[in-house]
Amino acid sequence: MDAWRDEYEQLLFLQDRSIGFKAVIAIHNTSLGPSLGGCRIRQYASDQDAVADALRLARSMTYKSALAGVPYGGGKAVILASPDAGPRDALFRTLGKHIQKLQGQYITGMDLGTTVADMDTVRQETTFVTDTSGSLGAVGDLTAKMTAYGVFLGIGASLRRLFGSESLLHRSVAVQGLGKVGYQLCRYLKEAGARLTVTDLDARLVRKAAKEFGASVSLPANIMAVPCDVLAPCALGGVLDDGAIGRLNCRIVAGAANNQLAEERHGDKLRKRGILYAPDYVINAGGIIVTASELSGGDAAQAKRNVESIYGTLTRVYDLAEAQSLSTSAAANRLAENLFRA
Ligand code: NAI
């Protein structure tokens, strides 16, 4: 964890014992603009785990924003959930007060475990917050929808790279996770003529997708090994580890989940197996692009046009990887670093 000293601009550990509030704000880099990244609330095994999570997430936001071409840096907040914590409102108001003190160096929004109502509470203390009631991202779940749209376009760019055509007709796609993004992705894919195999821990979602999309069903434990053209991880991070990569039976991995590679070296392992990997933070940038559109006063139509840039960005990543014999994840990192370190 010592690496944070070299790389990060700020790390704040916040505490108010009277209401059981503990939170971390990490600001990775603001050279392209104020740091932007949601706030998650979850239980952590230790304070160190919470700090490590905030650091890792803030860093990936810098890379995501840089390659998405939005004028923001990377930051993240995490609230440590605990049975001793006070009322939820008090926790988010306290976080809002701390964000206000940062005077715009960090802008928060929704993430794992947080809701529009939580962001409305933060809004009572600071204007440096997105995803509040009526905001562009919150209405009709536009953030998830545009994330799915970006992944859909990225799958097209990946198919073109491997097969010379982005057509999904008769192509098979296996989707892991049928939540807000995964389910919407299935809609786009089905409309374009793909054959789907789906899985989720929630049997109700699986039944719904099987009926609506005529999808085949896989057990959650088997999805990584399903024979298909494209595997789209849309559930958890860390799914591409040594074991899973060995079992893959696809040509392309392209999905919405954050931090899909268990470790950086797994990007190279995918390359050696001849599997084209769409780096997660490039292909799932639809959400951040919607947030950036909201902050600059744009509307949904503008946001959608901006999301379409994902196709070209991913193609540039693939070009660089090919030209320099790099993994696609290393190529994406290099392109992003050139932008925020310039
Ligand atoms: P969600 O919480 O709505 O859906 C996740 C789904 O995955 C749930 O239905 C859950 O039951 C399922 N799931 C969990 N573990 C599973 C397993 N082992 N096997 C099969 N299914 C499993 O989340 P959402 O919003 O759809 O996000 C999905 C992924 O995309 C997450 O990794 C998230 O960080 C990432 N992401 C989401 C964005 C958004 O706008 N919602 C933006 C960018 C990335």
Short mmCIF file of C-alpha atoms and ligand atoms in Angstrom, two decimals:
data_model
loop_
_atom_site.label_atom_id
_atom_site.label_comp_id
_atom_site.label_asym_id
_atom_site.label_seq_id
_atom_site.Cartn_x
_atom_site.Cartn_y
_atom_site.Cartn_z
CA MET A 1 0.00 0.00 0.00
CA ASP A 2 3.02 2.29 0.35
CA ALA A 3 2.83 2.99 -3.40
CA TRP A 4 0.09 5.55 -2.68
CA ARG A 5 2.69 8.00 -1.46
CA ASP A 6 4.23 8.27 -4.94
CA GLU A 7 1.10 8.16 -7.00
CA TYR A 8 -1.79 9.73 -5.16
CA GLU A 9 -2.57 13.36 -4.42
CA GLN A 10 -4.64 12.94 -1.25
CA LEU A 11 -5.83 10.24 1.08
CA LEU A 12 -8.29 11.24 3.79
CA PHE A 13 -9.46 9.01 6.61
CA LEU A 14 -12.59 10.59 8.08
CA GLN A 15 -14.15 9.76 11.39
CA ASP A 16 -16.96 10.96 13.66
CA ARG A 17 -17.23 8.63 16.63
CA SER A 18 -20.47 10.20 17.89
CA ILE A 19 -22.40 8.66 14.95
CA GLY A 20 -20.13 5.70 14.12
CA PHE A 21 -19.03 7.34 10.88
CA LYS A 22 -15.85 6.13 9.21
CA ALA A 23 -15.03 6.89 5.59
CA VAL A 24 -12.12 7.23 3.19
CA ILE A 25 -11.73 9.67 0.31
CA ALA A 26 -8.87 8.96 -2.09
CA ILE A 27 -7.88 11.44 -4.80
CA HIS A 28 -5.54 9.88 -7.33
CA ASN A 29 -4.86 12.53 -9.95
CA THR A 30 -6.43 15.86 -10.89
CA SER A 31 -4.23 16.92 -13.78
CA LEU A 32 -7.12 16.66 -16.28
CA GLY A 33 -9.74 18.13 -13.90
CA PRO A 34 -11.42 17.65 -10.53
CA SER A 35 -11.48 14.07 -9.32
CA LEU A 36 -14.74 12.26 -10.05
CA GLY A 37 -15.87 8.88 -8.75
CA GLY A 38 -18.79 7.44 -6.84
CA CYS A 39 -19.19 6.63 -3.17
CA ARG A 40 -19.68 3.04 -2.06
CA ILE A 41 -20.85 1.79 1.29
CA ARG A 42 -19.97 -1.73 2.43
CA GLN A 43 -18.53 -3.71 5.29
CA TYR A 44 -14.77 -4.20 5.25
CA ALA A 45 -12.74 -6.73 7.20
CA SER A 46 -10.45 -3.90 8.36
CA ASP A 47 -9.80 -0.16 7.97
CA GLN A 48 -6.79 -1.07 5.79
CA ASP A 49 -9.04 -2.98 3.40
CA ALA A 50 -11.27 0.08 3.04
CA VAL A 51 -8.27 2.31 2.33
CA ALA A 52 -6.91 -0.17 -0.23
CA ASP A 53 -10.31 -0.35 -1.96
CA ALA A 54 -10.61 3.45 -2.15
CA LEU A 55 -7.06 3.78 -3.52
CA ARG A 56 -7.53 1.13 -6.18
CA LEU A 57 -10.90 2.51 -7.28
CA ALA A 58 -9.69 6.13 -7.37
CA ARG A 59 -6.76 5.16 -9.56
CA SER A 60 -8.92 3.31 -12.04
CA MET A 61 -11.20 6.37 -12.29
CA THR A 62 -8.23 8.47 -13.47
CA TYR A 63 -7.55 5.99 -16.26
CA LYS A 64 -11.23 5.68 -17.15
CA SER A 65 -11.85 9.44 -17.39
CA ALA A 66 -8.63 10.08 -19.31
CA LEU A 67 -9.44 7.54 -22.03
CA ALA A 68 -13.12 8.51 -22.11
CA GLY A 69 -11.97 12.02 -23.00
CA VAL A 70 -13.82 13.71 -20.14
CA PRO A 71 -12.15 16.58 -18.23
CA TYR A 72 -11.94 14.86 -14.85
CA GLY A 73 -9.45 13.04 -12.71
CA GLY A 74 -9.88 10.03 -10.47
CA GLY A 75 -11.26 9.89 -6.94
CA LYS A 76 -13.44 7.65 -4.83
CA ALA A 77 -15.15 7.64 -1.44
CA VAL A 78 -15.98 4.62 0.65
CA ILE A 79 -18.07 4.56 3.81
CA LEU A 80 -17.31 1.68 6.17
CA ALA A 81 -20.66 0.09 7.00
CA SER A 82 -20.88 -1.11 10.58
CA PRO A 83 -23.60 -2.34 12.91
CA ASP A 84 -22.63 0.52 15.28
CA ALA A 85 -23.15 3.22 12.67
CA GLY A 86 -25.80 5.87 13.26
CA PRO A 87 -28.73 6.69 10.96
CA ARG A 88 -27.94 6.54 7.24
CA ASP A 89 -28.87 10.20 6.74
CA ALA A 90 -26.32 11.29 9.32
CA LEU A 91 -23.56 9.30 7.61
CA PHE A 92 -24.18 10.82 4.19
CA ARG A 93 -24.60 14.36 5.56
CA THR A 94 -21.27 14.01 7.32
CA LEU A 95 -19.65 12.78 4.12
CA GLY A 96 -21.20 15.76 2.31
CA LYS A 97 -19.64 18.19 4.80
CA HIS A 98 -16.20 16.71 4.19
CA ILE A 99 -16.66 16.82 0.41
CA GLN A 100 -17.67 20.48 0.69
CA LYS A 101 -14.41 21.22 2.56
CA LEU A 102 -12.52 19.89 -0.47
CA GLN A 103 -13.99 22.77 -2.49
CA GLY A 104 -14.56 20.79 -5.67
CA GLN A 105 -11.38 18.75 -5.80
CA TYR A 106 -13.60 15.67 -5.46
CA ILE A 107 -17.10 15.14 -6.91
CA THR A 108 -19.07 12.13 -5.69
CA GLY A 109 -21.97 10.07 -7.03
CA MET A 110 -23.57 6.64 -6.72
CA ASP A 111 -21.67 3.37 -6.54
CA LEU A 112 -22.08 -0.05 -4.93
CA GLY A 113 -24.62 0.12 -2.09
CA THR A 114 -25.57 3.79 -2.50
CA THR A 115 -28.77 5.24 -3.92
CA VAL A 116 -30.21 8.43 -5.41
CA ALA A 117 -31.72 9.15 -1.97
CA ASP A 118 -28.22 8.99 -0.41
CA MET A 119 -26.92 11.45 -2.99
CA ASP A 120 -29.86 13.76 -2.23
CA THR A 121 -28.71 13.67 1.40
CA VAL A 122 -25.13 14.52 0.41
CA ARG A 123 -26.59 17.36 -1.70
CA GLN A 124 -27.88 19.02 1.48
CA GLU A 125 -24.27 19.76 2.41
CA THR A 126 -22.48 20.20 -0.92
CA THR A 127 -23.06 20.83 -4.61
CA PHE A 128 -20.14 18.54 -5.53
CA VAL A 129 -22.38 15.53 -6.08
CA THR A 130 -24.09 13.87 -9.07
CA ASP A 131 -26.83 11.21 -9.36
CA THR A 132 -29.29 13.25 -7.29
CA SER A 133 -33.07 13.11 -7.97
CA GLY A 134 -33.89 14.27 -11.48
CA SER A 135 -30.26 14.29 -12.63
CA LEU A 136 -29.43 13.03 -16.11
CA GLY A 137 -27.94 9.75 -14.87
CA ALA A 138 -30.74 9.01 -12.40
CA VAL A 139 -33.72 9.46 -14.72
CA GLY A 140 -34.69 6.13 -16.34
CA ASP A 141 -31.42 4.63 -15.09
CA LEU A 142 -29.60 6.30 -17.97
CA THR A 143 -26.19 5.57 -16.44
CA ALA A 144 -26.68 1.79 -16.56
CA LYS A 145 -28.38 1.99 -19.94
CA MET A 146 -25.54 3.97 -21.49
CA THR A 147 -22.97 1.68 -19.87
CA ALA A 148 -24.70 -1.23 -21.61
CA TYR A 149 -24.82 0.71 -24.89
CA GLY A 150 -21.07 1.40 -24.68
CA VAL A 151 -20.37 -2.29 -24.01
CA PHE A 152 -22.57 -3.23 -26.97
CA LEU A 153 -20.62 -0.88 -29.25
CA GLY A 154 -17.34 -2.20 -27.83
CA ILE A 155 -18.40 -5.77 -28.60
CA GLY A 156 -18.97 -4.61 -32.19
CA ALA A 157 -15.50 -3.05 -32.36
CA SER A 158 -14.00 -6.29 -30.99
CA LEU A 159 -15.86 -8.48 -33.49
CA ARG A 160 -14.67 -6.27 -36.33
CA ARG A 161 -11.08 -6.59 -35.13
CA LEU A 162 -11.21 -10.39 -35.05
CA PHE A 163 -13.68 -11.29 -37.77
CA GLY A 164 -13.67 -8.23 -40.06
CA SER A 165 -17.35 -7.51 -39.37
CA GLU A 166 -19.19 -6.19 -36.35
CA SER A 167 -22.37 -8.07 -37.24
CA LEU A 168 -23.85 -10.01 -34.34
CA LEU A 169 -26.04 -12.18 -36.54
CA HIS A 170 -25.38 -15.81 -35.60
CA ARG A 171 -22.73 -14.73 -33.10
CA SER A 172 -22.95 -16.25 -29.62
CA VAL A 173 -22.56 -14.16 -26.48
CA ALA A 174 -22.46 -15.44 -22.88
CA VAL A 175 -23.53 -12.83 -20.32
CA GLN A 176 -22.53 -13.20 -16.66
CA GLY A 177 -24.83 -11.08 -14.48
CA LEU A 178 -28.29 -9.82 -15.42
CA GLY A 179 -28.41 -6.72 -13.23
CA LYS A 180 -28.96 -3.14 -14.35
CA VAL A 181 -26.26 -3.28 -17.05
CA GLY A 182 -26.22 -6.98 -18.02
CA TYR A 183 -29.97 -7.18 -18.65
CA GLN A 184 -29.97 -4.06 -20.80
CA LEU A 185 -26.94 -5.38 -22.71
CA CYS A 186 -28.93 -8.55 -23.52
CA ARG A 187 -31.62 -6.32 -25.06
CA TYR A 188 -29.14 -4.62 -27.39
CA LEU A 189 -27.50 -7.93 -28.31
CA LYS A 190 -30.76 -9.73 -28.98
CA GLU A 191 -32.02 -6.89 -31.18
CA ALA A 192 -28.81 -7.19 -33.21
CA GLY A 193 -29.39 -10.92 -33.77
CA ALA A 194 -27.02 -12.53 -31.24
CA ARG A 195 -27.62 -15.93 -29.64
CA LEU A 196 -27.42 -15.55 -25.87
CA THR A 197 -26.41 -17.73 -22.94
CA VAL A 198 -27.05 -16.09 -19.57
CA THR A 199 -26.49 -16.63 -15.89
CA ASP A 200 -27.14 -14.87 -12.59
CA LEU A 201 -27.36 -15.85 -8.93
CA ASP A 202 -30.93 -14.54 -9.03
CA ALA A 203 -33.06 -17.30 -10.60
CA ARG A 204 -35.91 -14.84 -11.27
CA LEU A 205 -33.71 -12.71 -13.53
CA VAL A 206 -32.47 -15.81 -15.35
CA ARG A 207 -36.03 -17.02 -16.03
CA LYS A 208 -37.02 -13.55 -17.26
CA ALA A 209 -34.05 -13.32 -19.65
CA ALA A 210 -34.57 -16.87 -20.93
CA LYS A 211 -38.18 -15.99 -21.77
CA GLU A 212 -37.64 -12.48 -23.15
CA PHE A 213 -34.52 -13.20 -25.21
CA GLY A 214 -34.86 -16.92 -25.89
CA ALA A 215 -31.53 -17.24 -24.08
CA SER A 216 -29.92 -20.53 -23.07
CA VAL A 217 -29.14 -20.78 -19.38
CA SER A 218 -25.84 -21.67 -17.71
CA LEU A 219 -25.12 -22.35 -14.06
CA PRO A 220 -23.15 -19.46 -12.53
CA ALA A 221 -20.20 -21.79 -11.92
CA ASN A 222 -20.00 -22.79 -15.61
CA ILE A 223 -20.41 -19.49 -17.44
CA MET A 224 -16.67 -18.82 -17.92
CA ALA A 225 -16.31 -22.09 -19.86
CA VAL A 226 -19.36 -21.73 -22.14
CA PRO A 227 -18.35 -22.09 -25.80
CA CYS A 228 -19.13 -18.71 -27.41
CA ASP A 229 -17.70 -15.91 -29.54
CA VAL A 230 -17.95 -13.30 -26.77
CA LEU A 231 -17.99 -13.61 -22.99
CA ALA A 232 -19.44 -10.50 -21.30
CA PRO A 233 -18.68 -10.36 -17.54
CA CYS A 234 -21.30 -8.02 -16.07
CA ALA A 235 -21.29 -9.07 -12.41
CA LEU A 236 -18.20 -8.99 -10.22
CA GLY A 237 -14.59 -7.90 -10.57
CA GLY A 238 -11.60 -10.26 -10.38
CA VAL A 239 -13.24 -12.93 -12.59
CA LEU A 240 -10.25 -13.31 -14.92
CA ASP A 241 -7.74 -15.25 -12.83
CA ASP A 242 -5.42 -18.12 -13.76
CA GLY A 243 -8.08 -20.79 -13.34
CA ALA A 244 -10.82 -18.94 -15.24
CA ILE A 245 -8.54 -17.92 -18.12
CA GLY A 246 -7.51 -21.56 -18.52
CA ARG A 247 -11.16 -22.58 -18.86
CA LEU A 248 -12.30 -19.85 -21.26
CA ASN A 249 -13.87 -21.14 -24.45
CA CYS A 250 -14.45 -17.78 -26.18
CA ARG A 251 -12.61 -15.54 -28.68
CA ILE A 252 -13.39 -12.21 -27.00
CA VAL A 253 -13.94 -11.02 -23.42
CA ALA A 254 -15.90 -7.76 -23.41
CA GLY A 255 -18.18 -6.82 -20.53
CA ALA A 256 -19.17 -4.13 -18.05
CA ALA A 257 -17.72 -5.39 -14.75
CA ASN A 258 -15.04 -3.20 -13.19
CA ASN A 259 -11.59 -4.63 -12.48
CA GLN A 260 -12.12 -7.90 -14.36
CA LEU A 261 -8.43 -8.87 -14.35
CA ALA A 262 -7.50 -10.46 -11.02
CA GLU A 263 -3.98 -9.06 -11.56
CA GLU A 264 -2.40 -6.91 -14.29
CA ARG A 265 -0.43 -9.93 -15.59
CA HIS A 266 -3.68 -11.64 -16.56
CA GLY A 267 -3.94 -9.23 -19.51
CA ASP A 268 -0.85 -10.88 -20.95
CA LYS A 269 -2.17 -14.33 -20.18
CA LEU A 270 -5.30 -13.60 -22.24
CA ARG A 271 -3.16 -12.34 -25.10
CA LYS A 272 -1.06 -15.50 -25.04
CA ARG A 273 -4.24 -17.58 -25.21
CA GLY A 274 -5.25 -15.60 -28.32
CA ILE A 275 -8.31 -14.09 -26.61
CA LEU A 276 -9.09 -10.47 -27.38
CA TYR A 277 -9.77 -8.60 -24.13
CA ALA A 278 -11.65 -5.28 -24.18
CA PRO A 279 -10.12 -3.45 -21.17
CA ASP A 280 -12.96 -2.92 -18.69
CA TYR A 281 -12.48 0.75 -18.00
CA VAL A 282 -12.48 1.54 -21.72
CA ILE A 283 -15.59 -0.42 -22.66
CA ASN A 284 -17.63 0.42 -19.53
CA ALA A 285 -17.04 4.20 -19.66
CA GLY A 286 -20.68 4.91 -20.66
CA GLY A 287 -21.57 5.75 -17.05
CA ILE A 288 -18.81 8.28 -16.53
CA ILE A 289 -19.58 9.85 -19.91
CA VAL A 290 -23.21 10.38 -18.83
CA THR A 291 -22.03 11.93 -15.56
CA ALA A 292 -19.63 14.23 -17.39
CA SER A 293 -22.42 15.23 -19.81
CA GLU A 294 -24.63 16.04 -16.82
CA LEU A 295 -21.93 18.19 -15.22
CA SER A 296 -21.46 20.14 -18.43
CA GLY A 297 -25.22 20.72 -18.81
CA GLY A 298 -25.71 18.26 -21.70
CA ASP A 299 -28.86 16.22 -22.32
CA ALA A 300 -29.49 12.51 -22.89
CA ALA A 301 -29.06 12.77 -26.66
CA GLN A 302 -25.67 14.46 -26.24
CA ALA A 303 -24.64 11.84 -23.68
CA LYS A 304 -25.53 9.04 -26.11
CA ARG A 305 -23.49 10.64 -28.90
CA ASN A 306 -20.54 10.95 -26.51
CA VAL A 307 -20.83 7.27 -25.53
CA GLU A 308 -20.39 6.38 -29.20
CA SER A 309 -16.74 7.47 -28.90
CA ILE A 310 -16.08 4.17 -27.05
CA TYR A 311 -15.96 2.31 -30.37
CA GLY A 312 -13.10 4.49 -31.67
CA THR A 313 -11.22 4.52 -28.36
CA LEU A 314 -11.26 0.74 -28.13
CA THR A 315 -10.09 0.50 -31.74
CA ARG A 316 -7.12 2.78 -30.88
CA VAL A 317 -6.29 0.53 -27.93
CA TYR A 318 -6.34 -2.54 -30.20
CA ASP A 319 -4.19 -0.77 -32.81
CA LEU A 320 -1.53 0.13 -30.24
CA ALA A 321 -1.56 -3.36 -28.73
CA GLU A 322 -1.04 -4.89 -32.16
CA ALA A 323 1.63 -2.40 -33.25
CA GLN A 324 3.69 -2.80 -30.08
CA SER A 325 2.94 -6.45 -29.26
CA LEU A 326 1.34 -5.49 -25.96
CA SER A 327 -1.62 -6.90 -24.11
CA THR A 328 -4.70 -4.76 -24.71
CA SER A 329 -4.80 -3.84 -21.00
CA ALA A 330 -1.19 -2.59 -21.12
CA ALA A 331 -1.97 -0.63 -24.30
CA ALA A 332 -4.97 1.04 -22.65
CA ASN A 333 -2.88 1.97 -19.61
CA ARG A 334 -0.22 3.47 -21.83
CA LEU A 335 -2.69 5.58 -23.80
CA ALA A 336 -4.32 6.82 -20.57
CA GLU A 337 -1.01 7.62 -18.88
CA ASN A 338 0.10 9.62 -21.93
CA LEU A 339 -2.99 11.77 -21.41
CA PHE A 340 -2.89 12.44 -17.68
CA ARG A 341 0.88 12.57 -17.30
CA ALA A 342 1.38 14.86 -20.31
P1 NAI B 1 -26.12 -4.96 -10.42
O1 NAI B 1 -25.84 -5.10 -8.97
O2 NAI B 1 -27.39 -4.32 -10.87
O3 NAI B 1 -26.06 -6.40 -11.14
C1 NAI B 1 -25.09 -7.36 -10.90
C2 NAI B 1 -25.74 -8.71 -11.12
O4 NAI B 1 -24.73 -9.72 -11.07
C3 NAI B 1 -26.79 -9.07 -10.08
O5 NAI B 1 -28.00 -9.43 -10.71
C4 NAI B 1 -26.16 -10.25 -9.32
O6 NAI B 1 -27.11 -11.19 -8.87
C5 NAI B 1 -25.26 -10.84 -10.39
N1 NAI B 1 -24.16 -11.65 -9.86
C6 NAI B 1 -23.38 -11.41 -8.79
N2 NAI B 1 -22.49 -12.40 -8.63
C7 NAI B 1 -22.68 -13.26 -9.65
C8 NAI B 1 -22.07 -14.49 -10.03
N3 NAI B 1 -21.07 -15.02 -9.35
N4 NAI B 1 -22.54 -15.11 -11.13
C9 NAI B 1 -23.57 -14.60 -11.83
N5 NAI B 1 -24.19 -13.44 -11.52
C10 NAI B 1 -23.76 -12.80 -10.43
O7 NAI B 1 -24.85 -4.21 -11.04
P2 NAI B 1 -24.75 -3.39 -12.39
O8 NAI B 1 -25.04 -1.96 -12.13
O9 NAI B 1 -25.49 -4.10 -13.46
O10 NAI B 1 -23.18 -3.48 -12.67
C11 NAI B 1 -22.59 -4.68 -13.16
C12 NAI B 1 -21.08 -4.49 -13.23
O11 NAI B 1 -20.77 -3.40 -14.09
C13 NAI B 1 -20.43 -4.18 -11.88
O12 NAI B 1 -19.15 -4.78 -11.85
C14 NAI B 1 -20.27 -2.67 -11.92
O13 NAI B 1 -19.17 -2.24 -11.13
C15 NAI B 1 -19.99 -2.44 -13.40
N6 NAI B 1 -20.36 -1.10 -13.85
C16 NAI B 1 -21.63 -0.63 -13.67
C17 NAI B 1 -21.98 0.63 -14.11
C18 NAI B 1 -23.37 1.16 -13.96
O14 NAI B 1 -23.67 2.23 -14.52
N7 NAI B 1 -24.29 0.48 -13.28
C19 NAI B 1 -20.99 1.51 -14.77
C20 NAI B 1 -19.70 0.89 -14.98
C21 NAI B 1 -19.41 -0.36 -14.51
#
